[in-house]
Structures are given as structure tokens and as C-alpha cells.
Amino acid sequence: MVETTRRREIEEVASSLFHRHGYSGTSVRDIARALDIQGASLYAHVASKQDVLWSIVDRTATRFENAAAAATTYTTVPPSPTNTLAALVKAHVGIVTDDVQRASVFVHEWRSLSPERRADVARRRDEYEGRFRSVIARGGEDGSFAAGDPVAAASYILTALNGLVAWYRPDGRLSPAEISDAYVLLSLRSVGAGSRQRHEVPA
Amino acid sequence: MVETTRRREIEEVASSLFHRHGYSGTSVRDIARALDIQGASLYAHVASKQDVLWSIVDRTATRFENAAAAATTYTTVPPSPTNTLAALVKAHVGIVTDDVQRASVFVHEWRSLSPERRADVARRRDEYEGRFRSVIARGGEDGSFAAGDPVAAASYILTALNGLVAWYRPDGRLSPAEISDAYVLLSLRSVGAGSRQRHEVPA
DNA sequence: CCTACCGATCGGTAGG
DNA sequence: CCTACCGATCGGTAGG
């Protein structure tokens, strides 16, 4: 499908409405009204309401994936567990603060996707969370982090990061950079990094 | 309103359905079908769909509040920031694992409440989160915890705890007690407790 | 707790 | 992008 300007506008207002009222709580007419067109006219641009949700979720999932891949691959030297986890957290917070509405829809509304698409997203989320799990496990093994269940720790950290969509406001007290720094610190400390930084592998 | 058995059953199946499909995604007929009665018959027991949601949310909010009040007041001695925060986290995880469905509805569906009720819940949530903020601030002042923004730390921890509703399964790999222990540890470490336990106030 | 029913709104299509 | 329209479903009421 061609990427028209109108299509982008539709996804933008839909993100805002889905964020505030949820997918089920937003009607096709609600989206149309925000664009000053008739409800039926929306179908000149999109195949279905579900397709709009899918575009938002898929695009945002890809953003998270690319940012995490970059953080894992091109992390600052040395590529220690501490530095990699810090880069992953920073990347995640960056995507969220860059577009809270789309991020919020991705986090909360993927349940409203059709079964096949939901399964696809579930798989990709697990793969994404796997990056966190494996770096935490690696840090536990080499002494960078304190011992502990990497699965529980990864879930804990990721849901804390995702919770940002519920309270982040672009005009809030803390800037994206301040939040990012605070969240990196909280995440690193939660797995016991810092107390043993001296064990870190020399460059 | 009288607290009949049927009324309790309605809230129970509604919690399950709201948890899986959301409030907007669940119809009055869906709830009735799960009880093997006609959709209209539900109104012999409840005033509206909204009232069912309110019962679930209000009851769960009260549970969280009572548990947190108990954790703050009757915490193990000494009532240090470390022990109090640990008790708050343990209490929160306990409520969630005790009834994930109701907890999930409380966490996710309070946006679907009427404006007045939503405002009421928002106020109570802020008060609840305030307990976390103040103990974290106190720990930062007396050296129990590392320095940092108590507001960001409280949000980070609480959303991590709430995220549990998304992945906790009663038949999962980790028992409620194991999750609780892991989450207490992760939370305490996130604010820098443990690395300075020697500063703790003697009994 | 039932049958019968209400007006409103839902996502979506036809045809221009 | 519009008007006109579709069948289905929505939350809820009347009256028993």
C-alpha cells in the first residue's frame, strides 16, 4: 500500500485516540471526526480499523527492534553486560519518549489484534525481551551483576520501562534525557551492577 | 446494594473477561453468556455495566490500600526505609498474585470509568504511590538508599510491580513467594539499598 | 430470571 | 472524499 500523507495522518490521530480510549473504545467515526471527514470516507485510505492498529503496532515494534539491535551490536566499548544493558534501557526509553502515543498503543493494544498478528507480536516481544534476558544472564555469570533469575529480572525491568507510557508527558517535570539517565541507573542497580564494577572486563 | 452470591459471580466472570478483552471489548451479553443467563437478565443484579467495573476497581483499590497501610504501619522492626519498602513491595505483589484478573482490571481498565470515578481512583493511586515516594525519599536522606529522584524511582518500581499482571500465571514456573522475593530484591537494589546496609539504624 | 423490544451506534459496502 | 445504506450488535428498559 502506498504511503500517503493522509495515511500517516490517520495513524497519528488513531494513535492518539487509541492511547486515550483504547482500540475498542475508539470508533471509526471518532477517527474520521478528528480528521474532519465522514466515517465512511476513511475507507478510501484504509482497509479496516484493524489495519490501522496493525500499522501502528507493527511500525512501533520495528522501531523497538531496530533500536535494540543497534544497542546490542554497536554498544560503547567495552561491550560489557553493564554497558550493553545500559544501552538497551536507553534505547527503549528513547523510543517511548519520542512518541508516547504510538508506544502506548504498542504496549497496551496488541491484545486487540487478530489472533495471527497477535501471535506474531508475541513472538517478537519475546525475542526482544530475550536480549534483556541474555545480557542479564551473561552479567550474572561474569560477575558484572549480582546473581538472580534473569527471566524475572528482565520482566521486571521491561515492564518498568513500558510503564513509562502511562505517565510520561512531553511537558512534564523531567526531560527525556533525565528520565533516561534515572531509568538506566535504576535498571543497572536492580540487577546489582555498580556494587561490583571493579570486576568489569578491561578493554 | 445487597452482596448476593450471584453478584459476586458476576464480578468474577466480568473480571476474567475484562482482563482478557478489556472493558470496551466485553459486552453485557458476553458476561451473561458466561453465566448461562440472558443478557437482559443481568440487570436484575446490576445497575449497569459501568457499575460492575466500578465494583471490581473499587474493591481492588481498597485491597491495595489496606495492604500498604498495614505494611507501612506494622512493618518488621526496625521500621527502616529498607524494611518498609520491602514490606510495601511484598504486599503489592501479594495482592496481584492473589487475584491477577481483578488486579489487571484495576491496573488497565480504570480509564474506562466515568470521569468522577476515574478522578477518585487517580487520587487514591497517587496517595498509594506517595507511600513509595516518601519511604524512598526518607531512605535517600538517611543514607539507606543511594541518592536519586524519589518520584522517578517510585514510578519505576510501581510500574514494574504492576507489570506483573501481564505475565503472572498461577501455574507458572515461579511461585508467588519466589516472585515476591525476587521483586523485593530487585526493588531494593534499584534504589541502591544493600550496598550501604551498614548505615542502617540499629534497633 | 425470561421474552420482547427500544434507539443508538458499530464496522463496513455500493456507487458515484 | 461524499451520500445513502447494510446487517449486526450495543447497553438498557418494560412488564411479567
PDB file of C-alpha atoms in Angstrom, chain B residues 29-179:
ATOM      1  CA  ARG B  29     -24.107 -10.354  26.678  1.00  0.00           C
ATOM      2  CA  ASP B  30     -20.586 -11.798  26.963  1.00  0.00           C
ATOM      3  CA  ILE B  31     -20.830 -11.624  30.743  1.00  0.00           C
ATOM      4  CA  ALA B  32     -24.333 -13.109  30.736  1.00  0.00           C
ATOM      5  CA  ARG B  33     -23.294 -15.934  28.418  1.00  0.00           C
ATOM      6  CA  ALA B  34     -20.522 -16.952  30.817  1.00  0.00           C
ATOM      7  CA  LEU B  35     -23.212 -17.262  33.498  1.00  0.00           C
ATOM      8  CA  ASP B  36     -25.679 -19.083  31.223  1.00  0.00           C
ATOM      9  CA  ILE B  37     -28.343 -16.429  31.515  1.00  0.00           C
ATOM     10  CA  GLN B  38     -29.846 -13.927  29.089  1.00  0.00           C
ATOM     11  CA  GLY B  39     -28.165 -10.564  28.605  1.00  0.00           C
ATOM     12  CA  ALA B  40     -31.121  -8.600  29.912  1.00  0.00           C
ATOM     13  CA  SER B  41     -31.329 -10.818  32.994  1.00  0.00           C
ATOM     14  CA  LEU B  42     -28.056  -9.396  34.203  1.00  0.00           C
ATOM     15  CA  TYR B  43     -29.867  -6.193  35.057  1.00  0.00           C
ATOM     16  CA  ALA B  44     -31.770  -7.996  37.803  1.00  0.00           C
ATOM     17  CA  HIS B  45     -28.428  -7.981  39.641  1.00  0.00           C
ATOM     18  CA  VAL B  46     -26.525  -4.939  38.487  1.00  0.00           C
ATOM     19  CA  ALA B  47     -27.493  -1.381  37.627  1.00  0.00           C
ATOM     20  CA  SER B  48     -25.144  -1.083  34.671  1.00  0.00           C
ATOM     21  CA  LYS B  49     -22.017  -2.449  33.041  1.00  0.00           C
ATOM     22  CA  GLN B  50     -20.165   0.524  34.457  1.00  0.00           C
ATOM     23  CA  ASP B  51     -21.208  -0.427  37.989  1.00  0.00           C
ATOM     24  CA  VAL B  52     -19.678  -3.867  37.568  1.00  0.00           C
ATOM     25  CA  LEU B  53     -16.380  -2.300  36.568  1.00  0.00           C
ATOM     26  CA  TRP B  54     -16.586   0.091  39.470  1.00  0.00           C
ATOM     27  CA  SER B  55     -17.164  -2.706  41.984  1.00  0.00           C
ATOM     28  CA  ILE B  56     -14.094  -4.545  40.747  1.00  0.00           C
ATOM     29  CA  VAL B  57     -11.861  -1.488  40.652  1.00  0.00           C
ATOM     30  CA  ASP B  58     -13.040  -0.047  43.967  1.00  0.00           C
ATOM     31  CA  ARG B  59     -12.707  -3.338  45.806  1.00  0.00           C
ATOM     32  CA  THR B  60      -9.223  -3.954  44.425  1.00  0.00           C
ATOM     33  CA  ALA B  61      -8.098  -0.417  45.158  1.00  0.00           C
ATOM     34  CA  THR B  62      -9.189  -0.890  48.759  1.00  0.00           C
ATOM     35  CA  ARG B  63      -7.250  -4.133  48.958  1.00  0.00           C
ATOM     36  CA  PHE B  64      -4.068  -2.426  47.788  1.00  0.00           C
ATOM     37  CA  GLU B  65      -4.636   0.455  50.182  1.00  0.00           C
ATOM     38  CA  ASN B  66      -5.203  -1.765  53.208  1.00  0.00           C
ATOM     39  CA  ALA B  67      -2.209  -3.933  52.418  1.00  0.00           C
ATOM     40  CA  ALA B  68       0.041  -0.909  52.000  1.00  0.00           C
ATOM     41  CA  ALA B  69      -1.229   0.702  55.188  1.00  0.00           C
ATOM     42  CA  ALA B  70      -0.505  -2.489  57.095  1.00  0.00           C
ATOM     43  CA  ALA B  71       2.942  -2.772  55.520  1.00  0.00           C
ATOM     44  CA  THR B  72       3.778   0.805  56.434  1.00  0.00           C
ATOM     45  CA  THR B  73       2.405   0.669  59.949  1.00  0.00           C
ATOM     46  CA  TYR B  74       3.157  -2.787  61.238  1.00  0.00           C
ATOM     47  CA  THR B  75       6.367  -3.402  59.317  1.00  0.00           C
ATOM     48  CA  THR B  76       9.029  -5.614  60.838  1.00  0.00           C
ATOM     49  CA  VAL B  77      11.426  -3.939  63.249  1.00  0.00           C
ATOM     50  CA  PRO B  78      13.374  -1.842  62.744  1.00  0.00           C
ATOM     51  CA  PRO B  79      10.981   0.287  60.653  1.00  0.00           C
ATOM     52  CA  SER B  80      13.886   1.325  58.435  1.00  0.00           C
ATOM     53  CA  PRO B  81      13.306   2.556  54.870  1.00  0.00           C
ATOM     54  CA  THR B  82      14.724  -0.767  53.653  1.00  0.00           C
ATOM     55  CA  ASN B  83      12.316  -2.855  55.691  1.00  0.00           C
ATOM     56  CA  THR B  84       9.339  -0.646  54.907  1.00  0.00           C
ATOM     57  CA  LEU B  85       9.977  -0.601  51.167  1.00  0.00           C
ATOM     58  CA  ALA B  86      10.445  -4.366  51.245  1.00  0.00           C
ATOM     59  CA  ALA B  87       7.117  -4.752  53.051  1.00  0.00           C
ATOM     60  CA  LEU B  88       5.345  -2.462  50.566  1.00  0.00           C
ATOM     61  CA  VAL B  89       6.686  -4.412  47.592  1.00  0.00           C
ATOM     62  CA  LYS B  90       5.807  -7.736  49.184  1.00  0.00           C
ATOM     63  CA  ALA B  91       2.280  -6.544  49.964  1.00  0.00           C
ATOM     64  CA  HIS B  92       1.746  -5.287  46.422  1.00  0.00           C
ATOM     65  CA  VAL B  93       2.989  -8.475  44.788  1.00  0.00           C
ATOM     66  CA  GLY B  94       0.795 -10.445  47.187  1.00  0.00           C
ATOM     67  CA  ILE B  95      -2.382  -8.670  46.096  1.00  0.00           C
ATOM     68  CA  VAL B  96      -1.508  -9.162  42.437  1.00  0.00           C
ATOM     69  CA  THR B  97      -0.694 -12.855  42.675  1.00  0.00           C
ATOM     70  CA  ASP B  98      -3.718 -13.467  44.905  1.00  0.00           C
ATOM     71  CA  ASP B  99      -6.077 -12.374  42.111  1.00  0.00           C
ATOM     72  CA  VAL B 100      -4.383 -11.411  38.851  1.00  0.00           C
ATOM     73  CA  GLN B 101      -7.601 -10.849  36.999  1.00  0.00           C
ATOM     74  CA  ARG B 102      -9.008  -8.255  39.377  1.00  0.00           C
ATOM     75  CA  ALA B 103      -5.576  -6.667  39.750  1.00  0.00           C
ATOM     76  CA  SER B 104      -5.235  -6.496  35.972  1.00  0.00           C
ATOM     77  CA  VAL B 105      -8.617  -4.825  35.604  1.00  0.00           C
ATOM     78  CA  PHE B 106      -7.645  -2.318  38.281  1.00  0.00           C
ATOM     79  CA  VAL B 107      -4.361  -1.540  36.570  1.00  0.00           C
ATOM     80  CA  HIS B 108      -5.604  -1.352  32.993  1.00  0.00           C
ATOM     81  CA  GLU B 109      -9.310  -0.568  32.893  1.00  0.00           C
ATOM     82  CA  TRP B 110      -9.686   2.344  35.284  1.00  0.00           C
ATOM     83  CA  ARG B 111      -9.531   4.597  32.224  1.00  0.00           C
ATOM     84  CA  SER B 112     -12.954   3.282  31.262  1.00  0.00           C
ATOM     85  CA  LEU B 113     -14.536   4.607  34.447  1.00  0.00           C
ATOM     86  CA  SER B 114     -16.810   7.627  34.431  1.00  0.00           C
ATOM     87  CA  PRO B 115     -14.920  10.915  34.907  1.00  0.00           C
ATOM     88  CA  GLU B 116     -15.791  11.292  38.605  1.00  0.00           C
ATOM     89  CA  ARG B 117     -14.834   7.744  39.462  1.00  0.00           C
ATOM     90  CA  ARG B 118     -11.702   7.972  37.377  1.00  0.00           C
ATOM     91  CA  ALA B 119     -10.724  11.092  39.299  1.00  0.00           C
ATOM     92  CA  ASP B 120     -11.363   9.282  42.563  1.00  0.00           C
ATOM     93  CA  VAL B 121      -9.134   6.382  41.566  1.00  0.00           C
ATOM     94  CA  ALA B 122      -6.436   8.717  40.256  1.00  0.00           C
ATOM     95  CA  ARG B 123      -6.347  10.451  43.626  1.00  0.00           C
ATOM     96  CA  ARG B 124      -6.139   7.169  45.508  1.00  0.00           C
ATOM     97  CA  ARG B 125      -3.432   5.855  43.195  1.00  0.00           C
ATOM     98  CA  ASP B 126      -1.389   8.970  43.777  1.00  0.00           C
ATOM     99  CA  GLU B 127      -1.815   8.598  47.523  1.00  0.00           C
ATOM    100  CA  TYR B 128      -0.743   4.976  47.267  1.00  0.00           C
ATOM    101  CA  GLU B 129       2.278   5.844  45.151  1.00  0.00           C
ATOM    102  CA  GLY B 130       3.045   8.546  47.723  1.00  0.00           C
ATOM    103  CA  ARG B 131       3.802   5.841  50.278  1.00  0.00           C
ATOM    104  CA  PHE B 132       6.507   4.562  47.970  1.00  0.00           C
ATOM    105  CA  ARG B 133       7.803   8.038  47.217  1.00  0.00           C
ATOM    106  CA  SER B 134       8.097   9.053  50.846  1.00  0.00           C
ATOM    107  CA  VAL B 135       9.882   5.917  52.013  1.00  0.00           C
ATOM    108  CA  ILE B 136      12.303   6.224  49.103  1.00  0.00           C
ATOM    109  CA  ALA B 137      12.895   9.886  49.916  1.00  0.00           C
ATOM    110  CA  ARG B 138      13.426   9.033  53.576  1.00  0.00           C
ATOM    111  CA  GLY B 139      15.925   6.324  52.628  1.00  0.00           C
ATOM    112  CA  GLY B 140      17.782   8.773  50.432  1.00  0.00           C
ATOM    113  CA  GLU B 141      18.059  11.223  53.299  1.00  0.00           C
ATOM    114  CA  ASP B 142      19.225   8.826  55.995  1.00  0.00           C
ATOM    115  CA  GLY B 143      21.685   7.054  53.706  1.00  0.00           C
ATOM    116  CA  SER B 144      19.779   3.755  53.481  1.00  0.00           C
ATOM    117  CA  PHE B 145      19.393   4.277  49.759  1.00  0.00           C
ATOM    118  CA  ALA B 146      21.528   5.893  47.098  1.00  0.00           C
ATOM    119  CA  ALA B 147      20.586   9.417  46.053  1.00  0.00           C
ATOM    120  CA  GLY B 148      18.140   9.865  43.197  1.00  0.00           C
ATOM    121  CA  ASP B 149      14.762  11.252  42.223  1.00  0.00           C
ATOM    122  CA  PRO B 150      12.176   9.592  44.528  1.00  0.00           C
ATOM    123  CA  VAL B 151       9.342  10.332  42.099  1.00  0.00           C
ATOM    124  CA  ALA B 152      11.040   8.609  39.181  1.00  0.00           C
ATOM    125  CA  ALA B 153      12.133   5.728  41.400  1.00  0.00           C
ATOM    126  CA  ALA B 154       8.626   5.214  42.799  1.00  0.00           C
ATOM    127  CA  SER B 155       7.111   5.237  39.308  1.00  0.00           C
ATOM    128  CA  TYR B 156       9.755   2.857  38.067  1.00  0.00           C
ATOM    129  CA  ILE B 157       9.199   0.374  40.881  1.00  0.00           C
ATOM    130  CA  LEU B 158       5.416   0.559  40.917  1.00  0.00           C
ATOM    131  CA  THR B 159       5.042   0.081  37.186  1.00  0.00           C
ATOM    132  CA  ALA B 160       7.436  -2.860  37.381  1.00  0.00           C
ATOM    133  CA  LEU B 161       5.226  -4.380  40.079  1.00  0.00           C
ATOM    134  CA  ASN B 162       2.058  -3.657  38.118  1.00  0.00           C
ATOM    135  CA  GLY B 163       3.595  -5.219  35.040  1.00  0.00           C
ATOM    136  CA  LEU B 164       3.289  -8.492  36.877  1.00  0.00           C
ATOM    137  CA  VAL B 165      -0.393  -8.624  35.907  1.00  0.00           C
ATOM    138  CA  ALA B 166       0.692  -9.065  32.297  1.00  0.00           C
ATOM    139  CA  TRP B 167       2.759 -12.171  32.774  1.00  0.00           C
ATOM    140  CA  TYR B 168       1.895 -13.807  36.107  1.00  0.00           C
ATOM    141  CA  ARG B 169       0.198 -17.195  35.768  1.00  0.00           C
ATOM    142  CA  PRO B 170      -0.814 -19.219  38.852  1.00  0.00           C
ATOM    143  CA  ASP B 171       0.587 -22.333  37.149  1.00  0.00           C
ATOM    144  CA  GLY B 172       3.767 -20.588  36.004  1.00  0.00           C
ATOM    145  CA  ARG B 173       7.377 -21.532  36.659  1.00  0.00           C
ATOM    146  CA  LEU B 174       7.810 -19.197  39.624  1.00  0.00           C
ATOM    147  CA  SER B 175       5.646 -19.404  42.746  1.00  0.00           C
ATOM    148  CA  PRO B 176       4.136 -16.232  44.237  1.00  0.00           C
ATOM    149  CA  ALA B 177       6.707 -16.410  47.049  1.00  0.00           C
ATOM    150  CA  GLU B 178       9.607 -16.719  44.609  1.00  0.00           C
ATOM    151  CA  ILE B 179       8.332 -13.793  42.558  1.00  0.00           C
TER     152      ILE B 179
END
